[in-house]
Amino acid sequence: MRKQLFMIFVVVFALFACSASTVAASEGRIIYVNCNATGDNTGSSWGNAFTTLQAALDVAQTGDEIWVAAGTYKPTSDYGLGVGERGKHFEMKNEVGIYGGFAGTESTRSGRDWTAHPTILSGDIGVEDDVSDNVYHVFYHPDGLALYQTALLDGFTVTGGNAIGNSDSYGGGMYNDSNSSPTLTNITFSGNCANVGGGMYNKYYSSPTLTNVTFNGNNANYGGGMYNDWCSNPTLTNVTFSGNNANYGDSGIGGGKGGGMYNNSYSSPKLTNVTFSGNSATNGHGGGMYNGDSSSPKLTNVTFSGNNTGWGKGDGMFNSSSSPTLTNCILWGNSGAQIYDDENSNPTVTYSDIQGGYPGNGNIDADPLFVGPGNLRLQASSPCINTGSNNDVTVSTDLDGNPRIVYVNVDMGAYEFSGSFPTSSPTWPSVSSVTYSNVTQNGLTLTWTAATDDVGVTSYKIYKNSNILDTVNLDTVDGTPTPYNVTGLTAGTQYTFKVEAGDAAGNWSTTGPSVKVTTPAQIPSVIYVNCNATGDNTGSSWGNAFTTLQAALDVAQPGDEIWVVEGTYKPTSDYGLSIGERGKHFEMKNGVGIYGGFAGTESTRSGRDWTAHPTIISGDIGVEGDAIDNCYHVFYHPDGLALYQTAVLDGLTVNGGNAYGSSTGDGALLSGGGMYNEKNSPTLTNVTFSGNSASWYGGGMYNVNSSNPTLTNVTFSNNSGGSGGGMYNVNSSNPTLTNVTFSNNSGGSGGGMYNSSSSPALTNVTFSGNSATRGLGGGMYNEKNSSTLTNVTFSGNNASTGGGMTNYYRGSPKLTNVTFSNNTSNFGGGMSNFSGSSPTLTNVTFSGNSASVSGYGGGMNNSFSSPMLTNCILWANSGAQINNQAGGRPTITYSNIQGGWVGEGNINTDPKFIRNPGNDDSGDLRLERDSPCINAGTNVPFEAGGVAQGVTTDLDGNPRIIADRVDMGAYEAGITDLISKFQKLSAQQVKDALEIGQRIIESDTIPDILSPAQKSMLNNLGLTNAQVKSAYSSVMSQLDTEEKIKDFQSGDITKLANFLKTVEGSFDPDMRNTLAAKGITVSKVVTFTLDISKFSFDPFGNIPKADLEAILEGDLGIASETAASYGLNWANIEALRDSLHPPEKRKLMDILITIGNLSDNANLSGLTLSTGTLDPVFASETTEYTVIVGNDASGFTVTPTTADANATVEVDKKAVQSGTASETVSFRGNSRRVKVTVTVTAQSGTEKKYTLIVLKPK
């Protein structure tokens, strides 16, 4: 109720705010300006209009609009600059709209026409057409003015600004400095010049919004049309850049970079429906656009054509240490190279037409067929039509104002083709078929005869078992065979493949050919390895095991498993590297699992124990203990090996790799001492990387060029590297880490982990005791990435900057349920953010961290960065909780910041941790019961579309939101304590407590409504009102979720009788007719008598169905009970919950009635799990089993098969069909043990229970 009232308040407030805004606008004046007005020039009407724009600006107040008639208007005020006549300029105002394009008679703004009635704002204040005495800036918005989007300019031409000749030579047309972000619509910037930013210059977080704007004929050294500097991110929609020039060495107007636009110093504008044509950077770089110094613009549906530099250095776009994102773009017909990237740039280009080609999903290299020179619209036969991606389209119209998406997919470029296409779908040849070849256990090749179509077949959809496997764009010739390789299949499985064709108009066939194929069955074999084996060493058994791992790898085939006995194994092959002994290494194989931890007697993999029987894979091949002659890599997986997740390493320790000392100049020999992956993605489970080193990157592991390994239960300890002591990820390498530990690793930066242009996903990961010996990020270093960290701890890490974590150069990770404690550095003990980084922190706790430089952020240090903190706690960090240097602009809400912080929902109160961190003690950052952080956060991040959507648990694995609101910090308070208390209650006590909870939750303000007896009960239980409310919300809303709350004690059965009532049931007519045909007479209405003593149920009225089948007593109205046949029918018992639930939430329990001679067979004939093996082997008479599963298992299913088809079976009281899998049984929290009961009930009611104890090894 409180939440509902709050939401009502928010809505009402929002409506009021909108209303207030409307009133302000309607009460604001219209101020008229007409350079030819002859009245009293008070601005009160067209007849009495001001004759200068400055006069109107001088008197304009919040909510006013200035209407300006056609004509030319020049600045008349220097606003106190004191630099002479050329310092005159205009200044916009917040919440004032300046509108041009009027004839001078209109009564509504919509009646104007800025094309027919041009309104010109000119800087030509001196000798006409002599630019040397023009104003420096037509518009100048200096530091401190801080314009917002409410400052509006609409319907003007801005011309004649000449920012040449003084020290502030930026932005001839408009100069926006330090957080000036006005809104510009229907504007033309033409004939302006400057040293930097001829048409417009934006500096220090100035991010104007431009819609329907043209930059034409502007000049500058850098950024002829526009220059964006120092984290300025303007939004451009439907904008044209044409004929602008960055002209190096021409009369002082030069620079030669970014003819149309120049982006510098972490500036990342967003461009949609924009064209760059005819711009030039003479003898320079970036005719259309230049991106430098960590700038990352996002371009969607942008066209570059006809731009030039004169010497081919990125005539369309030039990138220097920048990473722009281009989607649905066209770069064609620019004079030289369409895109030029220096070695430090990493653009992302997808679904774009790039002349000469460019790597990226959906890209093409085909003439876009523009309508004509200077007309960048598309012809009907353009390959750019219907070939873009809709994912990034956020506007409804194109640059012409036509619908942005006409057919199935958006077109590439700024203009959408709006002509008509045929509606007929592709046709297949009269004899068409799809055939298969090269069939393996995991893949095959499909081949089909191509379809035909009037406008050309452009795509094929390949279906696997009625589901779309892939949609591919293929250059096909009608009638020729088309191959497609299918991967990722399962051995011994039948598949049906079908192909359909699509054309350029988005029409798809429906009668394509199909084929069925079964992959070969996999018959895995076990290859045995024991370094002490004395048999024939064929690998066929423990006695005849190979003595080296390499011997097993040499013969292993896909589907094989290699079992390795405890001991130490070293590489013996260099796989053809030919660089000496140190080049020896191991290589994993696809489809082959390497398993360590065996004693040498086991017959099942589940019987091993890798802790008791350590299996060590060592690179110490030379003098024992002398790393200088160790192999470069223990595991080396180069480009071309292409390992997938089927390559498995499990239960081993990897140590002694030393990627150091190579004189070959090959950087691959200087990275990844423990494991080197290039375009390889193996699976690692229960593995330890320890004592590995690299002189460059990744002492423990190095992942480069889209290497995405999966790591579960892995430890990185005491590894070292130039950077990324534990792990180094670079160039789109995004590993997945679950239950991973990084401890005591060291590197120049990123002691534990270093991420560059890579975004790993971390869950339940710990960073402790890691160090960045020369600089940044003791625990983790991020740049140009968006890593995801959920349930992660950073403790005791150290670095010069960012003891726990450093985020640099667009390093923007997303952290949820994370703690930083006892981390140390000079700047930012817990975290340091700078150079355009913008991490998102949700429910993160910082405490006990320190910065040795006084005041420089024991918790966090920010410089030119914009972190966002929600539901966070920063408390008891030394050296200031948060320090902001130049450009540090965090957004903090619903957080507890010691010393206070401005922001919605923030507090400044001791969070009352269970135990504060101290020296060498990370403390216990869970919350005491009376912590002010409980229920003080906001749920928005966890709701649909939120940054933490899908996160349902806290750092402990308990429910993330217990009551109405989430807590602040990484831990949610109270659930473990509450559940343990409730489990100890009697049934009546639970019932009473939940009735109290119902009363509390129905109240808006939680008044003192409890009786003395109720208060006494709560006091005796140690439960507060808020805790009971929390329990009620959590428990009652999820009664059917078994893992949320256990069954409670049933208590005194007489107290529970009021939960039930009998309901009449009847046999339906079909059942009566069936029984009558067999000589059995059944009355129409059957009344049942219930024996309460036979019930077994919890206090909420949840009655197991098996119990209901056994409690029917009395006359069922059946004339004969000796017939051999039987029938089924249903009746209902209603489970009441008194006042706890409304009638629509009370359950109707089904009763099963059986008639006839009933079987007593309650045996199982089969019992399997989706993972693990039963011990002992299943036998119907054996009822107790143990099952060992892998540490990575989060759950499993159980498949029971009954000996008698008429028997019923349940798994943990949930019915399943015989021979089918149950619902997933999950391990709770960090539990490593779960008990499962399988109950078989014969027709006669006889029961037999089978018990499974499922364990994860320690």
PDB file of N, CA and C in Angstrom, residues 101-142:
ATOM      1  N   GLY A 101      12.222  33.013 -38.744  1.00  0.00           N
ATOM      2  CA  GLY A 101      11.426  32.562 -39.872  1.00  0.00           C
ATOM      3  C   GLY A 101      10.047  33.178 -39.971  1.00  0.00           C
ATOM      4  N   PHE A 102       9.797  34.266 -39.273  1.00  0.00           N
ATOM      5  CA  PHE A 102       8.485  34.919 -39.332  1.00  0.00           C
ATOM      6  C   PHE A 102       8.465  35.975 -40.434  1.00  0.00           C
ATOM      7  N   ALA A 103       7.283  36.145 -41.047  1.00  0.00           N
ATOM      8  CA  ALA A 103       7.078  37.235 -41.993  1.00  0.00           C
ATOM      9  C   ALA A 103       6.823  38.550 -41.263  1.00  0.00           C
ATOM     10  N   GLY A 104       6.282  38.460 -40.064  1.00  0.00           N
ATOM     11  CA  GLY A 104       6.013  39.652 -39.262  1.00  0.00           C
ATOM     12  C   GLY A 104       4.543  39.911 -39.072  1.00  0.00           C
ATOM     13  N   THR A 105       3.713  38.890 -39.402  1.00  0.00           N
ATOM     14  CA  THR A 105       2.258  39.055 -39.238  1.00  0.00           C
ATOM     15  C   THR A 105       1.638  37.892 -38.469  1.00  0.00           C
ATOM     16  N   GLU A 106       2.381  36.854 -38.194  1.00  0.00           N
ATOM     17  CA  GLU A 106       1.836  35.599 -37.650  1.00  0.00           C
ATOM     18  C   GLU A 106       1.334  35.787 -36.209  1.00  0.00           C
ATOM     19  N   SER A 107       0.316  35.001 -35.906  1.00  0.00           N
ATOM     20  CA  SER A 107      -0.208  34.964 -34.535  1.00  0.00           C
ATOM     21  C   SER A 107       0.112  33.637 -33.853  1.00  0.00           C
ATOM     22  N   THR A 108       0.604  32.669 -34.620  1.00  0.00           N
ATOM     23  CA  THR A 108       1.012  31.387 -34.036  1.00  0.00           C
ATOM     24  C   THR A 108       2.406  31.055 -34.547  1.00  0.00           C
ATOM     25  N   ARG A 109       3.154  30.359 -33.703  1.00  0.00           N
ATOM     26  CA  ARG A 109       4.504  29.984 -34.105  1.00  0.00           C
ATOM     27  C   ARG A 109       4.474  29.020 -35.286  1.00  0.00           C
ATOM     28  N   SER A 110       3.452  28.166 -35.351  1.00  0.00           N
ATOM     29  CA  SER A 110       3.368  27.185 -36.428  1.00  0.00           C
ATOM     30  C   SER A 110       3.146  27.834 -37.789  1.00  0.00           C
ATOM     31  N   GLY A 111       2.780  29.109 -37.820  1.00  0.00           N
ATOM     32  CA  GLY A 111       2.530  29.787 -39.084  1.00  0.00           C
ATOM     33  C   GLY A 111       3.771  30.299 -39.772  1.00  0.00           C
ATOM     34  N   ARG A 112       4.908  30.265 -39.130  1.00  0.00           N
ATOM     35  CA  ARG A 112       6.136  30.791 -39.726  1.00  0.00           C
ATOM     36  C   ARG A 112       6.681  29.835 -40.801  1.00  0.00           C
ATOM     37  N   ASP A 113       7.636  30.320 -41.600  1.00  0.00           N
ATOM     38  CA  ASP A 113       8.301  29.529 -42.637  1.00  0.00           C
ATOM     39  C   ASP A 113       9.727  30.061 -42.739  1.00  0.00           C
ATOM     40  N   TRP A 114      10.678  29.354 -42.079  1.00  0.00           N
ATOM     41  CA  TRP A 114      12.057  29.867 -42.019  1.00  0.00           C
ATOM     42  C   TRP A 114      12.782  29.742 -43.352  1.00  0.00           C
ATOM     43  N   THR A 115      12.217  28.931 -44.291  1.00  0.00           N
ATOM     44  CA  THR A 115      12.817  28.869 -45.617  1.00  0.00           C
ATOM     45  C   THR A 115      12.396  30.059 -46.458  1.00  0.00           C
ATOM     46  N   ALA A 116      11.120  30.373 -46.423  1.00  0.00           N
ATOM     47  CA  ALA A 116      10.609  31.510 -47.196  1.00  0.00           C
ATOM     48  C   ALA A 116      11.006  32.836 -46.568  1.00  0.00           C
ATOM     49  N   HIS A 117      11.210  32.864 -45.266  1.00  0.00           N
ATOM     50  CA  HIS A 117      11.509  34.121 -44.557  1.00  0.00           C
ATOM     51  C   HIS A 117      12.796  33.949 -43.766  1.00  0.00           C
ATOM     52  N   PRO A 118      13.937  33.914 -44.430  1.00  0.00           N
ATOM     53  CA  PRO A 118      15.196  33.639 -43.734  1.00  0.00           C
ATOM     54  C   PRO A 118      15.529  34.718 -42.706  1.00  0.00           C
ATOM     55  N   THR A 119      15.896  34.253 -41.547  1.00  0.00           N
ATOM     56  CA  THR A 119      16.298  35.140 -40.453  1.00  0.00           C
ATOM     57  C   THR A 119      17.769  34.861 -40.190  1.00  0.00           C
ATOM     58  N   ILE A 120      18.598  35.864 -40.383  1.00  0.00           N
ATOM     59  CA  ILE A 120      20.049  35.685 -40.386  1.00  0.00           C
ATOM     60  C   ILE A 120      20.657  36.370 -39.176  1.00  0.00           C
ATOM     61  N   LEU A 121      21.471  35.621 -38.445  1.00  0.00           N
ATOM     62  CA  LEU A 121      22.233  36.180 -37.329  1.00  0.00           C
ATOM     63  C   LEU A 121      23.675  36.261 -37.793  1.00  0.00           C
ATOM     64  N   SER A 122      24.149  37.476 -38.025  1.00  0.00           N
ATOM     65  CA  SER A 122      25.415  37.682 -38.715  1.00  0.00           C
ATOM     66  C   SER A 122      26.448  38.317 -37.809  1.00  0.00           C
ATOM     67  N   GLY A 123      27.702  37.860 -37.977  1.00  0.00           N
ATOM     68  CA  GLY A 123      28.814  38.477 -37.261  1.00  0.00           C
ATOM     69  C   GLY A 123      29.537  39.528 -38.068  1.00  0.00           C
ATOM     70  N   ASP A 124      29.014  39.895 -39.226  1.00  0.00           N
ATOM     71  CA  ASP A 124      29.671  40.856 -40.119  1.00  0.00           C
ATOM     72  C   ASP A 124      29.337  42.272 -39.671  1.00  0.00           C
ATOM     73  N   ILE A 125      29.971  42.700 -38.556  1.00  0.00           N
ATOM     74  CA  ILE A 125      29.591  43.992 -37.938  1.00  0.00           C
ATOM     75  C   ILE A 125      30.376  45.164 -38.497  1.00  0.00           C
ATOM     76  N   GLY A 126      31.491  44.906 -39.227  1.00  0.00           N
ATOM     77  CA  GLY A 126      32.343  46.002 -39.723  1.00  0.00           C
ATOM     78  C   GLY A 126      32.112  46.239 -41.186  1.00  0.00           C
ATOM     79  N   VAL A 127      33.233  46.338 -41.914  1.00  0.00           N
ATOM     80  CA  VAL A 127      33.141  46.528 -43.355  1.00  0.00           C
ATOM     81  C   VAL A 127      32.457  45.312 -43.970  1.00  0.00           C
ATOM     82  N   GLU A 128      31.425  45.554 -44.724  1.00  0.00           N
ATOM     83  CA  GLU A 128      30.629  44.456 -45.279  1.00  0.00           C
ATOM     84  C   GLU A 128      31.510  43.513 -46.089  1.00  0.00           C
ATOM     85  N   ASP A 129      31.391  42.232 -45.774  1.00  0.00           N
ATOM     86  CA  ASP A 129      32.084  41.156 -46.470  1.00  0.00           C
ATOM     87  C   ASP A 129      33.597  41.146 -46.241  1.00  0.00           C
ATOM     88  N   ASP A 130      34.068  41.946 -45.286  1.00  0.00           N
ATOM     89  CA  ASP A 130      35.475  41.876 -44.897  1.00  0.00           C
ATOM     90  C   ASP A 130      35.533  41.140 -43.557  1.00  0.00           C
ATOM     91  N   VAL A 131      35.938  39.863 -43.585  1.00  0.00           N
ATOM     92  CA  VAL A 131      35.833  39.049 -42.379  1.00  0.00           C
ATOM     93  C   VAL A 131      36.811  39.457 -41.289  1.00  0.00           C
ATOM     94  N   SER A 132      37.834  40.229 -41.633  1.00  0.00           N
ATOM     95  CA  SER A 132      38.867  40.541 -40.644  1.00  0.00           C
ATOM     96  C   SER A 132      38.329  41.342 -39.469  1.00  0.00           C
ATOM     97  N   ASP A 133      37.231  42.080 -39.658  1.00  0.00           N
ATOM     98  CA  ASP A 133      36.672  42.847 -38.548  1.00  0.00           C
ATOM     99  C   ASP A 133      35.339  42.278 -38.065  1.00  0.00           C
ATOM    100  N   ASN A 134      35.045  41.049 -38.450  1.00  0.00           N
ATOM    101  CA  ASN A 134      33.838  40.383 -37.953  1.00  0.00           C
ATOM    102  C   ASN A 134      33.986  40.022 -36.479  1.00  0.00           C
ATOM    103  N   VAL A 135      32.864  39.736 -35.820  1.00  0.00           N
ATOM    104  CA  VAL A 135      32.910  39.283 -34.422  1.00  0.00           C
ATOM    105  C   VAL A 135      33.630  37.934 -34.355  1.00  0.00           C
ATOM    106  N   TYR A 136      34.227  37.672 -33.179  1.00  0.00           N
ATOM    107  CA  TYR A 136      34.882  36.380 -33.006  1.00  0.00           C
ATOM    108  C   TYR A 136      33.862  35.236 -33.005  1.00  0.00           C
ATOM    109  N   HIS A 137      32.741  35.461 -32.314  1.00  0.00           N
ATOM    110  CA  HIS A 137      31.714  34.416 -32.196  1.00  0.00           C
ATOM    111  C   HIS A 137      30.344  35.070 -32.380  1.00  0.00           C
ATOM    112  N   VAL A 138      29.497  34.461 -33.193  1.00  0.00           N
ATOM    113  CA  VAL A 138      28.122  34.961 -33.269  1.00  0.00           C
ATOM    114  C   VAL A 138      27.395  34.646 -31.963  1.00  0.00           C
ATOM    115  N   PHE A 139      27.553  33.430 -31.455  1.00  0.00           N
ATOM    116  CA  PHE A 139      27.058  33.050 -30.128  1.00  0.00           C
ATOM    117  C   PHE A 139      28.247  32.626 -29.277  1.00  0.00           C
ATOM    118  N   TYR A 140      28.341  33.169 -28.061  1.00  0.00           N
ATOM    119  CA  TYR A 140      29.411  32.799 -27.131  1.00  0.00           C
ATOM    120  C   TYR A 140      28.775  32.497 -25.773  1.00  0.00           C
ATOM    121  N   HIS A 141      28.931  31.244 -25.329  1.00  0.00           N
ATOM    122  CA  HIS A 141      28.348  30.798 -24.063  1.00  0.00           C
ATOM    123  C   HIS A 141      29.490  30.375 -23.148  1.00  0.00           C
ATOM    124  N   PRO A 142      29.993  31.319 -22.331  1.00  0.00           N
ATOM    125  CA  PRO A 142      31.226  31.077 -21.567  1.00  0.00           C
ATOM    126  C   PRO A 142      31.007  30.179 -20.359  1.00  0.00           C
TER     127      PRO A 142
END
